[in-house]
PDB file of N, CA and C in Angstrom:
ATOM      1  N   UNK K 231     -18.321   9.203   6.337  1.00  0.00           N
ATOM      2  CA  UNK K 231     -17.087   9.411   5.604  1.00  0.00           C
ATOM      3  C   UNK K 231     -16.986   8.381   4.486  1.00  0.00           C
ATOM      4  N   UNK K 232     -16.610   9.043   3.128  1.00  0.00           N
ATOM      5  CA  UNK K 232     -16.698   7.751   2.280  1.00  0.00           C
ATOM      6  C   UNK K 232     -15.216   7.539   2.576  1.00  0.00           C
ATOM      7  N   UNK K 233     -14.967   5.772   1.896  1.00  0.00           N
ATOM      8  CA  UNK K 233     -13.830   5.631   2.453  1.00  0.00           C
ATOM      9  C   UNK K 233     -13.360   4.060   1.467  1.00  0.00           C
ATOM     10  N   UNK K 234     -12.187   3.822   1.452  1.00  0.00           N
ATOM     11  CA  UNK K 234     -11.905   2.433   0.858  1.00  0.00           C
ATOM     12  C   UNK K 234     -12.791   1.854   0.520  1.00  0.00           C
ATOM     13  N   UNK K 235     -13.843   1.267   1.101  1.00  0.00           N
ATOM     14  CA  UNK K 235     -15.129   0.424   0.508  1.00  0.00           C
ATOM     15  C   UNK K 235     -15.750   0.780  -0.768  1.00  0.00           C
ATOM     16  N   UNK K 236     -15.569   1.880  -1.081  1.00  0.00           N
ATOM     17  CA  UNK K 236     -15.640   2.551  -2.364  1.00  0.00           C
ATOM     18  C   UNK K 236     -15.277   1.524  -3.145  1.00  0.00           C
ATOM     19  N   UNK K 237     -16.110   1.139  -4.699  1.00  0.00           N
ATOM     20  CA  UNK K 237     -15.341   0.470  -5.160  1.00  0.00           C
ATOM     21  C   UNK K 237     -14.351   1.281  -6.473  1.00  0.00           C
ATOM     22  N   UNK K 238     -13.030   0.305  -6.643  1.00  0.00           N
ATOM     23  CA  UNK K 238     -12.123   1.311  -7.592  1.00  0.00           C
ATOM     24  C   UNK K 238     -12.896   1.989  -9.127  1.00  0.00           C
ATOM     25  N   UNK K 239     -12.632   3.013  -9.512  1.00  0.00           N
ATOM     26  CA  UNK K 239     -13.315   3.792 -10.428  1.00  0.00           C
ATOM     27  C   UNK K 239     -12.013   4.350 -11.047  1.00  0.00           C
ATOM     28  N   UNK K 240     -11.948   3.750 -12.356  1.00  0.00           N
ATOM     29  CA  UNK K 240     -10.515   3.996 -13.298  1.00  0.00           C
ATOM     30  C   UNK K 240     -11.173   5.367 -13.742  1.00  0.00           C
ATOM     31  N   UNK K 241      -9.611   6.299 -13.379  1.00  0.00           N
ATOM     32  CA  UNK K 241     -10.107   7.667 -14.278  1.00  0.00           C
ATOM     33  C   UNK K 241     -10.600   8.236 -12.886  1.00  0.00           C
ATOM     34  N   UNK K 242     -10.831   8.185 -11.993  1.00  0.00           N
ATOM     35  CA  UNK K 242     -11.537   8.923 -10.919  1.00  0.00           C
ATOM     36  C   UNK K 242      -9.959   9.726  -9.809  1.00  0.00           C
ATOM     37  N   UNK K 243     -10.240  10.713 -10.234  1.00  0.00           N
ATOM     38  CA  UNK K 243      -9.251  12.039  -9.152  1.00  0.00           C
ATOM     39  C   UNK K 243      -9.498  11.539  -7.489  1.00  0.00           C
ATOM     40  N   UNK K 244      -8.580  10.686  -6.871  1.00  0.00           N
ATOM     41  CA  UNK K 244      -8.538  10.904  -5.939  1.00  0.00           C
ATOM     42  C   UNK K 244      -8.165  12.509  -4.791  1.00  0.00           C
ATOM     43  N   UNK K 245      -8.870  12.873  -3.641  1.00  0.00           N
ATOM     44  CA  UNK K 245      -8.185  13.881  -2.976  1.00  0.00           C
ATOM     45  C   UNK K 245      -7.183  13.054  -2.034  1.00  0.00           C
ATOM     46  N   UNK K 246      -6.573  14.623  -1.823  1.00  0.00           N
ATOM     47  CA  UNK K 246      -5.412  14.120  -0.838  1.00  0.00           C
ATOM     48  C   UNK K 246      -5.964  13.490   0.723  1.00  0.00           C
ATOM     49  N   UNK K 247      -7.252  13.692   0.649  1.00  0.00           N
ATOM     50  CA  UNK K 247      -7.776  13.384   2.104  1.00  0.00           C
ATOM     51  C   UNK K 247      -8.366  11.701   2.195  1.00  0.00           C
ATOM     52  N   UNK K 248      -8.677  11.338   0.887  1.00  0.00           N
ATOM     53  CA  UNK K 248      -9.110  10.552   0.567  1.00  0.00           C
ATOM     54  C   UNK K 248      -7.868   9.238   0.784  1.00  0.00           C
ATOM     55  N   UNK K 249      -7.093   9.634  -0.442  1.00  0.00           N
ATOM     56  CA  UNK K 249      -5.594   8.267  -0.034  1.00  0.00           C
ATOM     57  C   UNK K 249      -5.303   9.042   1.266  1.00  0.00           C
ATOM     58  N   UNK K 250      -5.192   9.766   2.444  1.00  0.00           N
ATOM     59  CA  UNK K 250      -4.713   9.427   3.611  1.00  0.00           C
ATOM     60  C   UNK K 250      -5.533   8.525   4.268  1.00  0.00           C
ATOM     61  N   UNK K 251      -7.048   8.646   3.654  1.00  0.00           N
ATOM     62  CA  UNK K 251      -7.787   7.935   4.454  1.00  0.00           C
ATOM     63  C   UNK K 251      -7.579   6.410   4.790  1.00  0.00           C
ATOM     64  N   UNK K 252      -6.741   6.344   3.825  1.00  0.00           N
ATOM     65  CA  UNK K 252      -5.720   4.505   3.977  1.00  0.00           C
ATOM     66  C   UNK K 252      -5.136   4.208   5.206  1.00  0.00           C
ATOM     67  N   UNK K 253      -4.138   5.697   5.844  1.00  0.00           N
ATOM     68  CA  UNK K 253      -3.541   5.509   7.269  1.00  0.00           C
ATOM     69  C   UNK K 253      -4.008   4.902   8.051  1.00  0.00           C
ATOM     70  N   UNK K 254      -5.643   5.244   8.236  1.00  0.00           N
ATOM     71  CA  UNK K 254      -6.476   5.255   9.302  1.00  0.00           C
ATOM     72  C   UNK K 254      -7.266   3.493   9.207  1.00  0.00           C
ATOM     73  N   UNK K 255      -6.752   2.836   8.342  1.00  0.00           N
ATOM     74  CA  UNK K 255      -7.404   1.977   7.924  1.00  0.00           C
ATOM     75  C   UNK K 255      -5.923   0.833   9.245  1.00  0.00           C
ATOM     76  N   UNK K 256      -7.107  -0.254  10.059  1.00  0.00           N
ATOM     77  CA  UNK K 256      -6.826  -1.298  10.957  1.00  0.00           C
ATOM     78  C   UNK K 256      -7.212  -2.326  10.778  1.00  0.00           C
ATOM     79  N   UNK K 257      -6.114  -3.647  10.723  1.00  0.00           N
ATOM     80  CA  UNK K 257      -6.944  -4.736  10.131  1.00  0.00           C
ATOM     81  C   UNK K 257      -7.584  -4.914  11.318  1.00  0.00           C
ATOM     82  N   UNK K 258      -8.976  -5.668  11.418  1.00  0.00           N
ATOM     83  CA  UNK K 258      -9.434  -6.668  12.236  1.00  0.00           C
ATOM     84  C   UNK K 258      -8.852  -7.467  13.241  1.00  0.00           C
ATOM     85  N   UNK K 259      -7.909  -8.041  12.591  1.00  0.00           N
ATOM     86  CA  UNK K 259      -7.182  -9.364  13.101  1.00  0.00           C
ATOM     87  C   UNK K 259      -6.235  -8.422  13.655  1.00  0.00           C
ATOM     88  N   UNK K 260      -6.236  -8.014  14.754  1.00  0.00           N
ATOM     89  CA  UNK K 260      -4.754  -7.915  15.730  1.00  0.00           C
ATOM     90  C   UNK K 260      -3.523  -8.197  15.522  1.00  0.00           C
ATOM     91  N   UNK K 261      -3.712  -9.449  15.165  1.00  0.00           N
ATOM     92  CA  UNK K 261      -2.233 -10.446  15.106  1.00  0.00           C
ATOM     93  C   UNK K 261      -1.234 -10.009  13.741  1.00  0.00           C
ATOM     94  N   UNK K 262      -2.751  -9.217  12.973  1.00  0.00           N
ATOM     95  CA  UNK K 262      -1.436  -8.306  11.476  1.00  0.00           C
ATOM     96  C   UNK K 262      -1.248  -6.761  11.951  1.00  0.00           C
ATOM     97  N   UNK K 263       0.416  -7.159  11.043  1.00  0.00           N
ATOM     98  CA  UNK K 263       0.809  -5.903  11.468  1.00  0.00           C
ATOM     99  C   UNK K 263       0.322  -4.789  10.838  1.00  0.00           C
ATOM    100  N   UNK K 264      -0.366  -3.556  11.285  1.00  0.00           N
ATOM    101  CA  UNK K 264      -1.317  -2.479  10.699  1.00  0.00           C
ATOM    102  C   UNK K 264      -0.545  -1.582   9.685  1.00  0.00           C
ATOM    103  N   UNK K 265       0.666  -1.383   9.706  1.00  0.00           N
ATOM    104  CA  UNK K 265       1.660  -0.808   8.698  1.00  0.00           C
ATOM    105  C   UNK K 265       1.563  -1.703   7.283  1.00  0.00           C
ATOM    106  N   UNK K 266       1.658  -2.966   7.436  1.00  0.00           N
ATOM    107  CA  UNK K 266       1.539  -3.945   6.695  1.00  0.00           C
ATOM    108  C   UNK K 266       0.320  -3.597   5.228  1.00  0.00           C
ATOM    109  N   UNK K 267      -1.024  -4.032   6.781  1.00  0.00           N
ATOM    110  CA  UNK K 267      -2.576  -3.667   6.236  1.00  0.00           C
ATOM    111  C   UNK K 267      -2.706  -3.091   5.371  1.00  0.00           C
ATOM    112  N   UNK K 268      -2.352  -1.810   6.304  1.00  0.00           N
ATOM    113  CA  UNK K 268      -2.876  -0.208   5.495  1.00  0.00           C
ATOM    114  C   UNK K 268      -1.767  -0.415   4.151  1.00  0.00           C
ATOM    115  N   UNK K 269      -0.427  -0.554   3.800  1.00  0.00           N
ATOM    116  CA  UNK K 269      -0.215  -0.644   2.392  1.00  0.00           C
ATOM    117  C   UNK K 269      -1.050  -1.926   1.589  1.00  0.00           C
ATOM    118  N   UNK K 270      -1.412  -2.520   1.765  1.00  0.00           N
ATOM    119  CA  UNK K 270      -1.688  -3.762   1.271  1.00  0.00           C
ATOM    120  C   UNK K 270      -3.554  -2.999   0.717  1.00  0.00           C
ATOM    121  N   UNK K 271      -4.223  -2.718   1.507  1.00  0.00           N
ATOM    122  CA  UNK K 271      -5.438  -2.203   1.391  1.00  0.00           C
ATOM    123  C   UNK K 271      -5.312  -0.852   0.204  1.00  0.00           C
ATOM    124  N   UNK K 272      -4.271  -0.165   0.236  1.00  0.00           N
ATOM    125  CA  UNK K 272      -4.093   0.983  -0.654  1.00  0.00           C
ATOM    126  C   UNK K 272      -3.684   0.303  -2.022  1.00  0.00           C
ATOM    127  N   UNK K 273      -2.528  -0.010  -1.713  1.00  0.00           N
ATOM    128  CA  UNK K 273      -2.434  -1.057  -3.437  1.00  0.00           C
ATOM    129  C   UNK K 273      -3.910  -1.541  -3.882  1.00  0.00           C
ATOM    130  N   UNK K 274      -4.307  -2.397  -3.442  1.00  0.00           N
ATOM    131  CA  UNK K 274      -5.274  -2.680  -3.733  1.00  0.00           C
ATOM    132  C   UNK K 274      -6.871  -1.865  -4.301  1.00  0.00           C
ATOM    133  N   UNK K 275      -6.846  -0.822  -3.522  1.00  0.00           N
ATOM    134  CA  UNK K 275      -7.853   0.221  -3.920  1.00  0.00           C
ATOM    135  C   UNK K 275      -7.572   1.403  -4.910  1.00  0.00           C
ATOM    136  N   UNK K 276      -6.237   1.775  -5.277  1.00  0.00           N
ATOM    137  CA  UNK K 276      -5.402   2.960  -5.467  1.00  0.00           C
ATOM    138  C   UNK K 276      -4.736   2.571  -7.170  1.00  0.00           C
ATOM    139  N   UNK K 277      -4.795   3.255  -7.976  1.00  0.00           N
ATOM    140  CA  UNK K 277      -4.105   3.214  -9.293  1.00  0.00           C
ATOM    141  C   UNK K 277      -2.472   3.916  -8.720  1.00  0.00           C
ATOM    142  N   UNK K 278      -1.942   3.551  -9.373  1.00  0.00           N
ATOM    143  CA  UNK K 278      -0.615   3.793  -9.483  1.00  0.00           C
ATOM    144  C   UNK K 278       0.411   4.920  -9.205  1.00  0.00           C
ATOM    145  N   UNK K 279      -0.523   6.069  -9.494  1.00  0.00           N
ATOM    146  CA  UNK K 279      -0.269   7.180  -8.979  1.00  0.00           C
ATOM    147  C   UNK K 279      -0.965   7.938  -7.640  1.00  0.00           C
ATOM    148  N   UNK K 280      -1.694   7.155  -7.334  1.00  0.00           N
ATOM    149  CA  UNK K 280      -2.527   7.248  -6.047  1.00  0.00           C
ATOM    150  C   UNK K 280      -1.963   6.370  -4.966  1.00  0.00           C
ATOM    151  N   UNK K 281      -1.720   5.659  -5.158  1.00  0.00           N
ATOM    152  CA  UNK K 281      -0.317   4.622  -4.457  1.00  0.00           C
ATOM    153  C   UNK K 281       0.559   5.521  -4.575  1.00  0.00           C
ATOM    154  N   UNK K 282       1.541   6.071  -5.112  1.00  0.00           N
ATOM    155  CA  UNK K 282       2.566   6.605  -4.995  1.00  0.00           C
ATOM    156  C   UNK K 282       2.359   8.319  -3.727  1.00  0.00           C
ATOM    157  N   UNK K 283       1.621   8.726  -3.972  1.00  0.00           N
ATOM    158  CA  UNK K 283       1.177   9.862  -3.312  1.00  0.00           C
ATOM    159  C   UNK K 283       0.894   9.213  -1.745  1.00  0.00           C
ATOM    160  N   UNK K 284       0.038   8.043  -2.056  1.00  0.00           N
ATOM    161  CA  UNK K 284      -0.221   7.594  -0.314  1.00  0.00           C
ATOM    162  C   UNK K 284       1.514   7.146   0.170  1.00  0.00           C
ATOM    163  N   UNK K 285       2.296   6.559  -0.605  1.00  0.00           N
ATOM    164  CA  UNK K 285       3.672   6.596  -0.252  1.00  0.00           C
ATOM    165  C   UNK K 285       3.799   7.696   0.552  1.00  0.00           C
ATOM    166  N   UNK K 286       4.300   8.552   0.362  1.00  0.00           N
ATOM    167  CA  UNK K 286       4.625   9.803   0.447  1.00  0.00           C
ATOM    168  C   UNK K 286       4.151  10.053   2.004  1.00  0.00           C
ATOM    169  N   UNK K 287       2.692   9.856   2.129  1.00  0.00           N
ATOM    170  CA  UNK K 287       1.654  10.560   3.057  1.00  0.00           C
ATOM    171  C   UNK K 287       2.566   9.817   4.221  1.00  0.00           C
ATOM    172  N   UNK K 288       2.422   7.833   3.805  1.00  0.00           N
ATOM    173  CA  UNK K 288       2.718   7.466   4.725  1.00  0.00           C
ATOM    174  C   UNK K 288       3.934   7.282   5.446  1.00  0.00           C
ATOM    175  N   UNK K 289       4.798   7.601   4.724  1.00  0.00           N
ATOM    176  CA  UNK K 289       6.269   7.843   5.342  1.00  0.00           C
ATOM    177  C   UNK K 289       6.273   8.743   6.436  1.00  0.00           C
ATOM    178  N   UNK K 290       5.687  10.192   5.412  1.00  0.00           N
ATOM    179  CA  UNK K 290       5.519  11.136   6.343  1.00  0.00           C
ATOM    180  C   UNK K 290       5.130  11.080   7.741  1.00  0.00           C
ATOM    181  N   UNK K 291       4.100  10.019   8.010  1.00  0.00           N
ATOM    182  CA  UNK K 291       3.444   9.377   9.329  1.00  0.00           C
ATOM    183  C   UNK K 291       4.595   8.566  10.066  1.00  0.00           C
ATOM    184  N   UNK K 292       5.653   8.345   9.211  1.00  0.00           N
ATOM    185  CA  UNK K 292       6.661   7.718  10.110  1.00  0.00           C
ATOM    186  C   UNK K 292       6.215   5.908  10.003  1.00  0.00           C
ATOM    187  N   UNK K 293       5.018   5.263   9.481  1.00  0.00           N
ATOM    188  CA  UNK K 293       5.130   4.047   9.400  1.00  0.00           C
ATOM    189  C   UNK K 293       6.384   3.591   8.566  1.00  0.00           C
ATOM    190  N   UNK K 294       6.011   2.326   8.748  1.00  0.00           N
ATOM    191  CA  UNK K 294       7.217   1.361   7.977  1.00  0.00           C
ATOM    192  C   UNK K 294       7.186   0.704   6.905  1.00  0.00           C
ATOM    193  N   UNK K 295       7.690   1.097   5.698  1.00  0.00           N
ATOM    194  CA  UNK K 295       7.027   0.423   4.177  1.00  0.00           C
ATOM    195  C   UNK K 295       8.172  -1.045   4.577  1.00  0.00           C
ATOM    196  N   UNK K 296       8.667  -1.138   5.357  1.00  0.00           N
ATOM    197  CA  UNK K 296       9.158  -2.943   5.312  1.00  0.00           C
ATOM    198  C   UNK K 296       8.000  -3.420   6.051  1.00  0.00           C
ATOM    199  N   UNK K 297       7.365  -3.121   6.240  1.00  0.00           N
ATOM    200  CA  UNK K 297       6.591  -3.814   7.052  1.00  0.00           C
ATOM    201  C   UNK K 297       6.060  -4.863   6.631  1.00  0.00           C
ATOM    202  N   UNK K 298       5.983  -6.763   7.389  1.00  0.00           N
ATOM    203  CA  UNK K 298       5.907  -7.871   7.214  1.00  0.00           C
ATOM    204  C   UNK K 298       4.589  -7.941   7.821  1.00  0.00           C
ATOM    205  N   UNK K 299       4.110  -9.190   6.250  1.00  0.00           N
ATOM    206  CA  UNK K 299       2.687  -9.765   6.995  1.00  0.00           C
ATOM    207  C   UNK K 299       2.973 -11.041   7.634  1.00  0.00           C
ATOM    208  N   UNK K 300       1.917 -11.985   8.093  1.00  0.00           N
ATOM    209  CA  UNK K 300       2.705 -12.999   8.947  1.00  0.00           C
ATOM    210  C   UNK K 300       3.386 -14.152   7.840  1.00  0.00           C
ATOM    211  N   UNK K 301       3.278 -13.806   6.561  1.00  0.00           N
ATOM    212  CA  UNK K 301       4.298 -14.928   5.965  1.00  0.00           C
ATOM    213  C   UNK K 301       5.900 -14.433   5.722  1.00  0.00           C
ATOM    214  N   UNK K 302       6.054 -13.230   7.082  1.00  0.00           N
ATOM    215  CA  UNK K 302       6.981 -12.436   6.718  1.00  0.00           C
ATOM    216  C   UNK K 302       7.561 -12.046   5.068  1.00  0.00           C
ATOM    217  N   UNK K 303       6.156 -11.469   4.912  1.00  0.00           N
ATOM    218  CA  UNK K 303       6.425 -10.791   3.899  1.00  0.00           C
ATOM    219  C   UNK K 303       6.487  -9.363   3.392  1.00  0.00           C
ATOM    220  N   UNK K 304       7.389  -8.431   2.774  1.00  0.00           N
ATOM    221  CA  UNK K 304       7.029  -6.930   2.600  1.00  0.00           C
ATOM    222  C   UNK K 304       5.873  -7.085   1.749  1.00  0.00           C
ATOM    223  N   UNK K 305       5.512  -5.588   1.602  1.00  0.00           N
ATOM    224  CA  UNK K 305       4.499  -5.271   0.243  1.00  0.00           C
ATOM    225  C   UNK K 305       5.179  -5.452  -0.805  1.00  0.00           C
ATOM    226  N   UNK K 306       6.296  -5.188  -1.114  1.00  0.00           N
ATOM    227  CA  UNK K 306       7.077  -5.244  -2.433  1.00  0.00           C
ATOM    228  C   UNK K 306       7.188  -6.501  -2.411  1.00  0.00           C
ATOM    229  N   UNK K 307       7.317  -7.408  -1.763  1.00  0.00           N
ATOM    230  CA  UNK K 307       7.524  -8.706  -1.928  1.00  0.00           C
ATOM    231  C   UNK K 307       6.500  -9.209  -2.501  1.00  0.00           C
ATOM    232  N   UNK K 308       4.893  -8.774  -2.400  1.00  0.00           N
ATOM    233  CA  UNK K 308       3.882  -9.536  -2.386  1.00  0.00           C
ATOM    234  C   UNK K 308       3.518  -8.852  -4.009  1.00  0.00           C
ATOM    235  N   UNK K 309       3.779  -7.476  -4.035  1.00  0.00           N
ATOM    236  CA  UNK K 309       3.672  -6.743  -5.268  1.00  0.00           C
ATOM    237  C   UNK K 309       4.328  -6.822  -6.538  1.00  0.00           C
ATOM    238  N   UNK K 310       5.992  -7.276  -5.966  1.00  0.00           N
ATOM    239  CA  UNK K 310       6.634  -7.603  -7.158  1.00  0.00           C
ATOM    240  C   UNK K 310       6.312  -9.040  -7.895  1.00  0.00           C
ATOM    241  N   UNK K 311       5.483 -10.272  -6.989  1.00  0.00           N
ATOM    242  CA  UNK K 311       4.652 -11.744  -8.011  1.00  0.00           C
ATOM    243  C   UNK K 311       3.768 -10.915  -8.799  1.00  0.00           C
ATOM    244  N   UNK K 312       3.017  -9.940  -8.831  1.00  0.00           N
ATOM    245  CA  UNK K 312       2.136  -9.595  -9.600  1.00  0.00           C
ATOM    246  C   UNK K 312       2.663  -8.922 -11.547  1.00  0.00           C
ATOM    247  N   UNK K 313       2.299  -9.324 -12.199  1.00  0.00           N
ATOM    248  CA  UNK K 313       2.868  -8.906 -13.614  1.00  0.00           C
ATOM    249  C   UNK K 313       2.649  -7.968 -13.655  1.00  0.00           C
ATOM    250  N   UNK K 314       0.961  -7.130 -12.978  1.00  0.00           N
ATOM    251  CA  UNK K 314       0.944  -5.997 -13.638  1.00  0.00           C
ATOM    252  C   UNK K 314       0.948  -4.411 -12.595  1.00  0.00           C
ATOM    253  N   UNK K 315       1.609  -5.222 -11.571  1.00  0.00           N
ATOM    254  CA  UNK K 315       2.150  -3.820 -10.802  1.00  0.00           C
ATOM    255  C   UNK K 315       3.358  -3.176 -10.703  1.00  0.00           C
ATOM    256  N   UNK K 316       4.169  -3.293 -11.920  1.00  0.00           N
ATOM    257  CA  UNK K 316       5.299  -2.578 -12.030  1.00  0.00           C
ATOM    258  C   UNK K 316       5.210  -1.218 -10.992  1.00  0.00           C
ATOM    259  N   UNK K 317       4.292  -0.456 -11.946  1.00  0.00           N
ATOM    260  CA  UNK K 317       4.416   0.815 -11.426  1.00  0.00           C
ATOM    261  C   UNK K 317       4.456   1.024 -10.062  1.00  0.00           C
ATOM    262  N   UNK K 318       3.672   0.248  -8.843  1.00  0.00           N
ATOM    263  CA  UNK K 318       3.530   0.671  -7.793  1.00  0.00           C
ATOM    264  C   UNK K 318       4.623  -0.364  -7.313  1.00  0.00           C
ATOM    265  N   UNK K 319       5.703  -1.706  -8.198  1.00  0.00           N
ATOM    266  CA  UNK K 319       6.832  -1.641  -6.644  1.00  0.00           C
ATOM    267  C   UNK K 319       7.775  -0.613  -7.071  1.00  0.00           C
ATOM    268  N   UNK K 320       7.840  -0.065  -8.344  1.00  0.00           N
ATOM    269  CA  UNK K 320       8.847   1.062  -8.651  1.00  0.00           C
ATOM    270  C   UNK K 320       8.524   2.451  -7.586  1.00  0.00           C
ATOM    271  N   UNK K 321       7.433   2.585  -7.560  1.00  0.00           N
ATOM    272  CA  UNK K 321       6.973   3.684  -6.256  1.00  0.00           C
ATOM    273  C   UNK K 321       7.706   2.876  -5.134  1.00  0.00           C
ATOM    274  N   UNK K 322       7.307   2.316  -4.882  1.00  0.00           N
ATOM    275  CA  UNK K 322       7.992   1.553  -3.410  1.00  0.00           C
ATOM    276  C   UNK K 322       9.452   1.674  -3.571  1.00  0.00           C
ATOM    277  N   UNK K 323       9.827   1.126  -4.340  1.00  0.00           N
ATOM    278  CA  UNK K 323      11.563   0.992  -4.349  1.00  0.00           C
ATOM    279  C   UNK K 323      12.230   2.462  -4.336  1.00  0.00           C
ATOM    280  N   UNK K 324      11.608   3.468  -5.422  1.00  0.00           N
ATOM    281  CA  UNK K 324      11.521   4.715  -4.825  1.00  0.00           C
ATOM    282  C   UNK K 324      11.564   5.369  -3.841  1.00  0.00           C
ATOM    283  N   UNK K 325      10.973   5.099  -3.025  1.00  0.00           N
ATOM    284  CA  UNK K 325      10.840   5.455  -1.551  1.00  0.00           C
ATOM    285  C   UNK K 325      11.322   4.570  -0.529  1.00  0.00           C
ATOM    286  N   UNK K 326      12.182   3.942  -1.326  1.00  0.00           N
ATOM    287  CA  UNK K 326      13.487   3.227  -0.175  1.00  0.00           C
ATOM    288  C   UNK K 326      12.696   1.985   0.095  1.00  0.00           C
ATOM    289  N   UNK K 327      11.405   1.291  -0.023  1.00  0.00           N
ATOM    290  CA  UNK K 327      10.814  -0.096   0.310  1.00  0.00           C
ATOM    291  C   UNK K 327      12.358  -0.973  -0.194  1.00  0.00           C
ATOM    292  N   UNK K 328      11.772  -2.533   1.007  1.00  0.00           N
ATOM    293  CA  UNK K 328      12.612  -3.502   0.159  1.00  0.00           C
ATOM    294  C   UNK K 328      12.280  -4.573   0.276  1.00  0.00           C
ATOM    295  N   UNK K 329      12.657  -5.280  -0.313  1.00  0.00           N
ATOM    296  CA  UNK K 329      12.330  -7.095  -0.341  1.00  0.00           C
ATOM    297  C   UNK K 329      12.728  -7.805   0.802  1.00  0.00           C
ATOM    298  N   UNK K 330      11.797  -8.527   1.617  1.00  0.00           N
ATOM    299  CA  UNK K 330      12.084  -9.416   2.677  1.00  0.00           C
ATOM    300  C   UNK K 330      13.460 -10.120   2.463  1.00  0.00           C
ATOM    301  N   UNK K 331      13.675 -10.557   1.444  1.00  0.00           N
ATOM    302  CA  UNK K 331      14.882 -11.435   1.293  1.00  0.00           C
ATOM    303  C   UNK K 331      15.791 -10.553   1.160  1.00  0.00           C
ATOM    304  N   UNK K 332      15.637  -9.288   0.712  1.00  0.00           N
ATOM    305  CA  UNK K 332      16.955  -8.602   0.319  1.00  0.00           C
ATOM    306  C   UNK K 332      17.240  -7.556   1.616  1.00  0.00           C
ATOM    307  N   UNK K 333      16.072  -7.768   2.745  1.00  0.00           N
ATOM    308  CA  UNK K 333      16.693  -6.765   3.623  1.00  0.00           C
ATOM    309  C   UNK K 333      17.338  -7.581   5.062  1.00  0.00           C
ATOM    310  N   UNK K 334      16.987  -8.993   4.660  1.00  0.00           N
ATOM    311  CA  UNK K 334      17.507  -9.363   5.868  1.00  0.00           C
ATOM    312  C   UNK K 334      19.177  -9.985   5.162  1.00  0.00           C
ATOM    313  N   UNK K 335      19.889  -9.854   4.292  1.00  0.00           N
ATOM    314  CA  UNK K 335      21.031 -10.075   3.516  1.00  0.00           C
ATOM    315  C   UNK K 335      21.789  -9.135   4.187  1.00  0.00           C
TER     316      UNK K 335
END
């Protein structure tokens, strides 16, 4: 199965089978939380609109886009320091994600 290890290819059509293949993705380390992972691993591999679609998938699965890594942090938290990922915390915020600080307020 090809899969994440892929490296990113700008301009390349992801399938829909392909960003689910993110779900299925487990960190190593036990001790992180796998809801966490698997967004953190998709940002990372996924352009902007391929992120937004795995949104979608993964809600649908019922995971948790608050989901904290152990510096209790969300993805949007870790996404919104970055300058040039607008687009994907606006997907997130979209789909109801929120900021560690702003969800425990």
């Amino acid at each position: 199965m090809s899969g994440p290890d892929k490296p990113k290819v700008i301009g390349e059509e992801w399938s829909d089978e392909r960003v689910k293949s993110f779900l299925a993705i487990d960190p190593y380390d036990k001790t992180l939380n796998p809801d966490f992972h698997a967004l953190l691993k998709a940002y990372q591999a996924m352009r902007a609109e391929d992120f937004e679609r795995f949104i979608g998938f993964f809600r649908e699965a019922g995971r948790n886009l608050n989901a904290v890594n152990e510096r209790s942090e969300t993805i949007l938290d870790l996404i919104s320091q970055h300058r040039r990922s607008v687009d994907y915390a606006e997907a997130l915020k979209k789909a109801g994600a929120k900021q560690a600080a702003a969800a425990s307020h």
